[in-house]
One Martini backbone bead per residue (centre of mass of N, CA, C, O) as a GRO file, in nm:
protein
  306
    1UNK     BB    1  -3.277  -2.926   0.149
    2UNK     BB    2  -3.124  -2.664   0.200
    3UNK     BB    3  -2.845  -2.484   0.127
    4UNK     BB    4  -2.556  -2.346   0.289
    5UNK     BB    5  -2.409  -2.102   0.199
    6UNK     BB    6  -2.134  -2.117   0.251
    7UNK     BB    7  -2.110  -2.328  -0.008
    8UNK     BB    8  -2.166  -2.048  -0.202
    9UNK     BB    9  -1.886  -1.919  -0.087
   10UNK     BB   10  -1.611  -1.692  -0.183
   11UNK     BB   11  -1.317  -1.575  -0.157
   12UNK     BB   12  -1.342  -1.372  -0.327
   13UNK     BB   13  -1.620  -1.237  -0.220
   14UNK     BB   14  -1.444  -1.143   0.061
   15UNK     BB   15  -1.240  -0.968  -0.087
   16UNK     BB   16  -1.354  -0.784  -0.177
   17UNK     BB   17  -1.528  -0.678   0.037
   18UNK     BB   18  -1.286  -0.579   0.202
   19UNK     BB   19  -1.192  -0.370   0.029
   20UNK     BB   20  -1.469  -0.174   0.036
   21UNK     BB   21  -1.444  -0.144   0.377
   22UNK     BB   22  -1.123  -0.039   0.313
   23UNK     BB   23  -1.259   0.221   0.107
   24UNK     BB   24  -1.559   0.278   0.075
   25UNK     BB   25  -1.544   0.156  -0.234
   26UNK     BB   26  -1.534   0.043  -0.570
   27UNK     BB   27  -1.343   0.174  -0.719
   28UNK     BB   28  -1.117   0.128  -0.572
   29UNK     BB   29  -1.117  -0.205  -0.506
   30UNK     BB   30  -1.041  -0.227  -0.786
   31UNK     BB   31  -0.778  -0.134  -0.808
   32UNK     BB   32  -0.642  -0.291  -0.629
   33UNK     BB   33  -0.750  -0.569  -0.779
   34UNK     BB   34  -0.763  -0.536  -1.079
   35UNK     BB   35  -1.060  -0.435  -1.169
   36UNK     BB   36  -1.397  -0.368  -1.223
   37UNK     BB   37  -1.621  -0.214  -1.119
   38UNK     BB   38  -1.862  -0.421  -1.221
   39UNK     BB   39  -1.696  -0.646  -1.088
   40UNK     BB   40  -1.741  -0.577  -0.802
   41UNK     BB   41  -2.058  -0.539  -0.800
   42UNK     BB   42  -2.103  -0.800  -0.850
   43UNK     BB   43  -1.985  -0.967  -0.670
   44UNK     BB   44  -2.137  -0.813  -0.379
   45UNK     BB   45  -2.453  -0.921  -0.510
   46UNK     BB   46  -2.384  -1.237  -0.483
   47UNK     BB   47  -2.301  -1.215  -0.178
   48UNK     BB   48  -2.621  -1.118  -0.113
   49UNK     BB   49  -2.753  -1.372  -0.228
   50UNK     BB   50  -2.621  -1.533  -0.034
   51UNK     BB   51  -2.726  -1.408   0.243
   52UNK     BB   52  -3.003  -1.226   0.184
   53UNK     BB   53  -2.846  -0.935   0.245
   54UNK     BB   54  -2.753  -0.673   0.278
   55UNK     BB   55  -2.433  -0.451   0.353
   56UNK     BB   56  -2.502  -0.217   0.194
   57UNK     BB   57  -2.525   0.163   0.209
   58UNK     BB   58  -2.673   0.481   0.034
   59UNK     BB   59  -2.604   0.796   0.135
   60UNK     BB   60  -2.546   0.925  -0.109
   61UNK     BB   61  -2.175   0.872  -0.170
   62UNK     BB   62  -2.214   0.672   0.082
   63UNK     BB   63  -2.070   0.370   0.264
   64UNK     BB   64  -2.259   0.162   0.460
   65UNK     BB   65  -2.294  -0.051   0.684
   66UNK     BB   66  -2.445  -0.306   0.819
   67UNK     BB   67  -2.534  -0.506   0.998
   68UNK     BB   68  -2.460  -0.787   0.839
   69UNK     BB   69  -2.180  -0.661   0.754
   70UNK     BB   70  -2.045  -0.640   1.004
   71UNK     BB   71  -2.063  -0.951   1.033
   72UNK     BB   72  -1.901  -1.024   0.775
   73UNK     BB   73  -1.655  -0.858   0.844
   74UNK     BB   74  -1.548  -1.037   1.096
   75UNK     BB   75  -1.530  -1.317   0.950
   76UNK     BB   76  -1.381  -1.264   0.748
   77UNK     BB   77  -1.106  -1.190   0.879
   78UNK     BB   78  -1.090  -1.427   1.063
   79UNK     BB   79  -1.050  -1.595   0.824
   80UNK     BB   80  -0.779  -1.477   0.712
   81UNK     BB   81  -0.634  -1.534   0.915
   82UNK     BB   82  -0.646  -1.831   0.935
   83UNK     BB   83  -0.541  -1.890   0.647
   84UNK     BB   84  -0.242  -1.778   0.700
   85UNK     BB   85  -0.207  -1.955   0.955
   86UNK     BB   86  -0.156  -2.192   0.771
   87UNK     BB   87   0.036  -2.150   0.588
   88UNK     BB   88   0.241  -2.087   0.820
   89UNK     BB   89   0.232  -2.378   0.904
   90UNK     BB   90   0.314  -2.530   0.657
   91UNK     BB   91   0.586  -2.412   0.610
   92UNK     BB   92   0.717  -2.487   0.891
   93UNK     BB   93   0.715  -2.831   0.761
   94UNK     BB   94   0.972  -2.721   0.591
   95UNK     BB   95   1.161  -2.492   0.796
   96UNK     BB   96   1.016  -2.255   0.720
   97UNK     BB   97   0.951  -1.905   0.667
   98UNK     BB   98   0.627  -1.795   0.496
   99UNK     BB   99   0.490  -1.460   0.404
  100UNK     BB  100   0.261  -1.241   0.512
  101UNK     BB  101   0.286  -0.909   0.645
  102UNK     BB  102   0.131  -0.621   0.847
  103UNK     BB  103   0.263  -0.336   0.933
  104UNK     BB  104   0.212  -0.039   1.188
  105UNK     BB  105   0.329   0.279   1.243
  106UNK     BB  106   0.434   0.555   1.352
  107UNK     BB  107   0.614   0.759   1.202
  108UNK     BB  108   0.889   0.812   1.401
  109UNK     BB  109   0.957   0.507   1.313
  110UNK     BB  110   1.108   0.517   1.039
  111UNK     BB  111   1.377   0.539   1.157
  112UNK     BB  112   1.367   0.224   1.244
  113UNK     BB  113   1.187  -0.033   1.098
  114UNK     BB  114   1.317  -0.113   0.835
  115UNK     BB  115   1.605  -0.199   0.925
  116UNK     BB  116   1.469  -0.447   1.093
  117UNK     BB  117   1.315  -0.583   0.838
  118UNK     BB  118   1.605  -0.568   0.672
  119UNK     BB  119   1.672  -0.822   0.881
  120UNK     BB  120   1.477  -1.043   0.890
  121UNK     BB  121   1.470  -1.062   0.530
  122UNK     BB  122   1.755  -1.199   0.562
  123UNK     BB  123   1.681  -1.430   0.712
  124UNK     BB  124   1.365  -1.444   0.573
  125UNK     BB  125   1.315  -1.438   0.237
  126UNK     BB  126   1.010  -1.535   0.229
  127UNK     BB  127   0.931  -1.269   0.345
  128UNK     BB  128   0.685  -1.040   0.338
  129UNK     BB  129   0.634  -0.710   0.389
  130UNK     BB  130   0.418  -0.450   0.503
  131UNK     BB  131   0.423  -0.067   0.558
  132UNK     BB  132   0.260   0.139   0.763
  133UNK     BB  133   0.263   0.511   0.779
  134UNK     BB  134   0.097   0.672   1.054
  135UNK     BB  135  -0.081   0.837   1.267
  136UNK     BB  136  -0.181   0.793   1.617
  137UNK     BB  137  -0.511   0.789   1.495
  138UNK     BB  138  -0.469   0.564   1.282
  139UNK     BB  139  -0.403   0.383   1.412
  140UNK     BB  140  -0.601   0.329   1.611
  141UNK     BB  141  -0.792   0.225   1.391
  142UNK     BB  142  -0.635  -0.026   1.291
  143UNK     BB  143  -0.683  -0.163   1.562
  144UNK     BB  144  -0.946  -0.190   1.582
  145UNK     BB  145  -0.994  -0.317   1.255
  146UNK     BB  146  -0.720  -0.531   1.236
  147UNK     BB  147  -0.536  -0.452   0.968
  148UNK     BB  148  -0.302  -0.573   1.168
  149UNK     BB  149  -0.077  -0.808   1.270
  150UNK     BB  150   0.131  -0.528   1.400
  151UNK     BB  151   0.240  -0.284   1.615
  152UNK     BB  152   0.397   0.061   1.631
  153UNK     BB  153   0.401   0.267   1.971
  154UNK     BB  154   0.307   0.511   2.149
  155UNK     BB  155   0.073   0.561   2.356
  156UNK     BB  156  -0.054   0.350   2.520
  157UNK     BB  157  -0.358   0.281   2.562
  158UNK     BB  158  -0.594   0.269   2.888
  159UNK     BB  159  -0.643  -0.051   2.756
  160UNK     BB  160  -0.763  -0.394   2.785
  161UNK     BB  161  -0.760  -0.475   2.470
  162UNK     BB  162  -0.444  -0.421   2.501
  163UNK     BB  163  -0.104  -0.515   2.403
  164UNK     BB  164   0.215  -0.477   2.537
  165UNK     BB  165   0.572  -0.390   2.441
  166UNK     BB  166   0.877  -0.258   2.510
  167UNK     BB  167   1.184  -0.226   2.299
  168UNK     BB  168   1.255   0.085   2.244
  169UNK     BB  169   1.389   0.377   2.245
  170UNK     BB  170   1.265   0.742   2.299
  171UNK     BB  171   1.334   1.037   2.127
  172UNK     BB  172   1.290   1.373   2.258
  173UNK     BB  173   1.358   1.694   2.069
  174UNK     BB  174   1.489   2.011   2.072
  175UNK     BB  175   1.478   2.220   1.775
  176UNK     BB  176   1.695   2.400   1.534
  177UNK     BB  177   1.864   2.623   1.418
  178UNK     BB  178   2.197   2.714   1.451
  179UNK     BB  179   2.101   3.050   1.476
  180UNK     BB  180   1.983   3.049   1.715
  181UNK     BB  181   1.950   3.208   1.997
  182UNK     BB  182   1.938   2.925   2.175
  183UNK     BB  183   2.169   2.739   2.094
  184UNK     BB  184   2.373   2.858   2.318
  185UNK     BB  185   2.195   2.782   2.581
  186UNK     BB  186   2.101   2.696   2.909
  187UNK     BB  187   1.843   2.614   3.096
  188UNK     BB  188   1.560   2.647   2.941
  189UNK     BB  189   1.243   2.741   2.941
  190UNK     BB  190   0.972   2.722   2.862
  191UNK     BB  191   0.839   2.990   2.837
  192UNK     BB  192   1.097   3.084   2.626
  193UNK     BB  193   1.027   2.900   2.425
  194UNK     BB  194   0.724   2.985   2.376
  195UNK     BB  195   0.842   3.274   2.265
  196UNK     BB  196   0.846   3.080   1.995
  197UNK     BB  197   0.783   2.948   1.746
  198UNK     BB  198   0.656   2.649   1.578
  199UNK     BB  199   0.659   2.322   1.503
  200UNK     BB  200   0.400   2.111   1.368
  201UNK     BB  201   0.180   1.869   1.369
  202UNK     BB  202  -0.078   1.731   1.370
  203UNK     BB  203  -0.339   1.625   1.599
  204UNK     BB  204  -0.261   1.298   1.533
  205UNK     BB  205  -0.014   1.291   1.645
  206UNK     BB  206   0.236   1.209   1.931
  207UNK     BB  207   0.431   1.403   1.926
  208UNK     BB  208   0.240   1.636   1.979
  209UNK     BB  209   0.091   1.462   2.232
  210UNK     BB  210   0.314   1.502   2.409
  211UNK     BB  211   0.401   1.818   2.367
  212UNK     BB  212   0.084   1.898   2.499
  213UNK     BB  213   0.172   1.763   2.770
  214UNK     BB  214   0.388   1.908   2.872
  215UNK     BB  215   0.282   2.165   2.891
  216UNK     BB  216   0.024   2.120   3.080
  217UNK     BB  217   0.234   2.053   3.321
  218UNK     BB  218   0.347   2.325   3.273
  219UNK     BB  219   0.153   2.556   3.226
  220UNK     BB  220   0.109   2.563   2.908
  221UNK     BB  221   0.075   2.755   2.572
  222UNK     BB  222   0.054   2.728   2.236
  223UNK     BB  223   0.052   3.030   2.056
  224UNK     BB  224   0.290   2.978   1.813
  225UNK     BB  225   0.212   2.795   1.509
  226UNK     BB  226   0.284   2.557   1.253
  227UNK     BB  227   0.138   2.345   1.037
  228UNK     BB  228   0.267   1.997   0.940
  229UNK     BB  229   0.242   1.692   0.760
  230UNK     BB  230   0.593   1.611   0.851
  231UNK     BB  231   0.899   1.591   0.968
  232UNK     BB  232   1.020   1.654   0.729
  233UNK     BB  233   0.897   1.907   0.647
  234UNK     BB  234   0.991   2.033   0.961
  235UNK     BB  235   1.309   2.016   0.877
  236UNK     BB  236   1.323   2.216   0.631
  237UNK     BB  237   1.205   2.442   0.767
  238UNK     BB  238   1.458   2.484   0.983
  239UNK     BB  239   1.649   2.673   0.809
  240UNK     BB  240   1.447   2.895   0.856
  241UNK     BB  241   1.420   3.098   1.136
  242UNK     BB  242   1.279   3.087   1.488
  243UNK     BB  243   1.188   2.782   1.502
  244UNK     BB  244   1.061   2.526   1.638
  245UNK     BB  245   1.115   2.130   1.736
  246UNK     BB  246   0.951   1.823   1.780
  247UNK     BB  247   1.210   1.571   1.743
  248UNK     BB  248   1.361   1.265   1.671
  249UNK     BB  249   1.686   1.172   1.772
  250UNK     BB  250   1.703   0.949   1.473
  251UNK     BB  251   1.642   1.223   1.263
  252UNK     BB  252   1.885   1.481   1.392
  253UNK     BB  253   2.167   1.390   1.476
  254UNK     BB  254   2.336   1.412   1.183
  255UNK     BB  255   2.252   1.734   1.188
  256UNK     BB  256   2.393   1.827   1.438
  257UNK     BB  257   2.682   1.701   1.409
  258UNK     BB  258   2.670   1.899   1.117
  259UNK     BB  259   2.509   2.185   1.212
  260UNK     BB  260   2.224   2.232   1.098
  261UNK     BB  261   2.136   2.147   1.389
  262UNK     BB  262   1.977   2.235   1.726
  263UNK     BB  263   2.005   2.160   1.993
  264UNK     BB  264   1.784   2.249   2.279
  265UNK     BB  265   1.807   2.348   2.624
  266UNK     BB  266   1.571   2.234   2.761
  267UNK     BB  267   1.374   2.172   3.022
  268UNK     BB  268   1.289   1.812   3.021
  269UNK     BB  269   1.499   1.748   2.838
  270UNK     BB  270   1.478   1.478   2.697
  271UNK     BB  271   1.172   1.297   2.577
  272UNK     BB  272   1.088   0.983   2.733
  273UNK     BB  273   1.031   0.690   2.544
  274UNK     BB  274   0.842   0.392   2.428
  275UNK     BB  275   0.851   0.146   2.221
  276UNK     BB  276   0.557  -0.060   2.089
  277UNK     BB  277   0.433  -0.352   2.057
  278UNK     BB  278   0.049  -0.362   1.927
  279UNK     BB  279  -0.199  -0.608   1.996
  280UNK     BB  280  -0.481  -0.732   2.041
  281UNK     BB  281  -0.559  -0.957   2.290
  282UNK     BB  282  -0.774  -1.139   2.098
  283UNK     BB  283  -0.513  -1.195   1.952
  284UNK     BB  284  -0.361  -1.449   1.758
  285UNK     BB  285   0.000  -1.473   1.677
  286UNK     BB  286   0.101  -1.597   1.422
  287UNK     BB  287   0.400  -1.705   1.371
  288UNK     BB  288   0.533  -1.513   1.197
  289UNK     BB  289   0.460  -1.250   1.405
  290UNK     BB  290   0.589  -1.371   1.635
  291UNK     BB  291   0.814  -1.368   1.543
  292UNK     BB  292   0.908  -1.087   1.500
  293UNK     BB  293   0.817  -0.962   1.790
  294UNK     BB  294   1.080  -1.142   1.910
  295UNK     BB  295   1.273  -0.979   1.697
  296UNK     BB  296   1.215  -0.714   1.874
  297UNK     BB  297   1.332  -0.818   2.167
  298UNK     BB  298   1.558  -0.855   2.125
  299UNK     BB  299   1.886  -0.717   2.253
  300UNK     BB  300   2.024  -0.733   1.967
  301UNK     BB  301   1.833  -0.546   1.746
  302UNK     BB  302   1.849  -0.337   2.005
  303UNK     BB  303   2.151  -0.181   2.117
  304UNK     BB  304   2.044   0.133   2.118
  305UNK     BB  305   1.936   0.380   2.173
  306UNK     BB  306   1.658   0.610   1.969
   0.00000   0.00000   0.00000
């Protein structure tokens, strides 16, 4: 009788193929892995004849998942996801939480989730967090792909495959440097603040998509802008010039308070949005993820507007 695949599959074979769909790179996944090109290929192709067909395409220098691998990709995660849901099972059996969790965020959040981290890891010494921090196109790509225990964002998508929670209050305001024209202004109108440049994010950030949505809502268009590619360097960069922008009020409060800053008073502003946990609804969270998600819901863990 034939012997049954699965019995010659190893846990390093689906490591290492993981890596690969990770990164669709032999080099990369090596780099991860700290092992050597040529032992990902040999294990990749280990692995392929023990499943019997190819994995993976080369087209040019591009590497495409096969039918079999993309069945393979499903597989492996589910398994390691079982793998870590028993770990964190088994350390439960001796009273305490202990395991890997990978959160990903929204990169405007990055001026929240630290610090809610670092009070929950001095709960549980034993957990290890890893923070991934991405605009608002490249969650939702990991959010489809499975690669997070949990995420947290805003505009979540009007879609039945997840499931979301909010749990803490999101402001965005217009800012801009304190000697702005408009800076001592009170009601001033979208049209009038749109004839000053902006400075925005790229095209998949959440922030940009908020407030190219409120252009739209008030029939307006933003024709002057430049693009930037972190809230960080549009803080920067808002020290000179009559440039605006549009920035969460956790990351400019206290330049504001001191002065270097100035929120601008349009009309509609400051716009309200809220933070979300976010994971696919088909994912079951193992206790580990559950803790946290609970633990970011808690009343008292958010206790005043972000």
């Amino acid at each position: 009788m034939e012997v049954s695949f699965l019995n010659r599959l190893t846990l390093r074979q689906l490591d290492v193929f993981l890596a690969v769909c990770q990164h669709r790179s032999y080099s990369k996944a090596a780099q991860q892995l700290a092992l050597t090109q040529p032992a990902v290929s040999s294990q990749i192709r280990s692995l392929e004849e023990v499943v019997g067909q190819a994995l993976f395409d080369y087209l040019g220098k591009q590497l495409f998942l096969t039918n079999a691998g993309e069945l393979m990709l499903r597989a492996a995660r589910e398994l390691k996801q079982r793998l870590v849901h028993l770990e964190i099972e088994l350390t439960e059996l001796h009273g305490r939480l202990q395991g890997s969790l990978n959160i990903a965020i929204e990169s405007s959040a990055e001026y929240l989730l630290p610090s809610l981290i670092h009070n929950f890891c001095e709960q549980h010494p034993d957990v290890d967090i890893s923070l991934h921090v991405v605009n608002h196109q490249r969650l939702l790509e990991r959010l489809h792909d499975n690669l997070d225990d949990l995420a947290v964002m805003t505009q979540v998508p009007d879609s039945r495959s997840l499931s979301y929670t909010p749990f803490a209050e999101h402001q965005l305001l217009v800012v801009a440097n304190a000697s702005h024209p408009l800076s001592q202004r009170q009601d001033i109108s979208l049209i009038e603040l749109l004839s000053y440049p902006a400075l925005l994010r790229e095209a998949g950030s959440g922030t940009r998509q908020i407030f190219e949505s409120f252009c739209r809502q008030h029939s307006c268009l933003i024709q002057r802008h430049r693009q930037m590619g972190s809230n960080q360097a549009i803080k920067t960069a808002l020290a000179n010039g009559e440039h605006f922008a549009i920035l969460p009020k956790a990351m400019v409060s206290n330049d504001i308070a001191a002065g270097r800053l100035a929120a601008i008073a349009v009309v509609g502003f400051p716009i309200l949005r809220s933070w979300c946990t976010v994971y696919p609804k088909a994912k079951h969270l193992n206790p580990l993820t559950k803790a946290f998600h609970d633990f970011l819901h808690q009343p008292s863990t958010v206790s005043k507007p972000i």
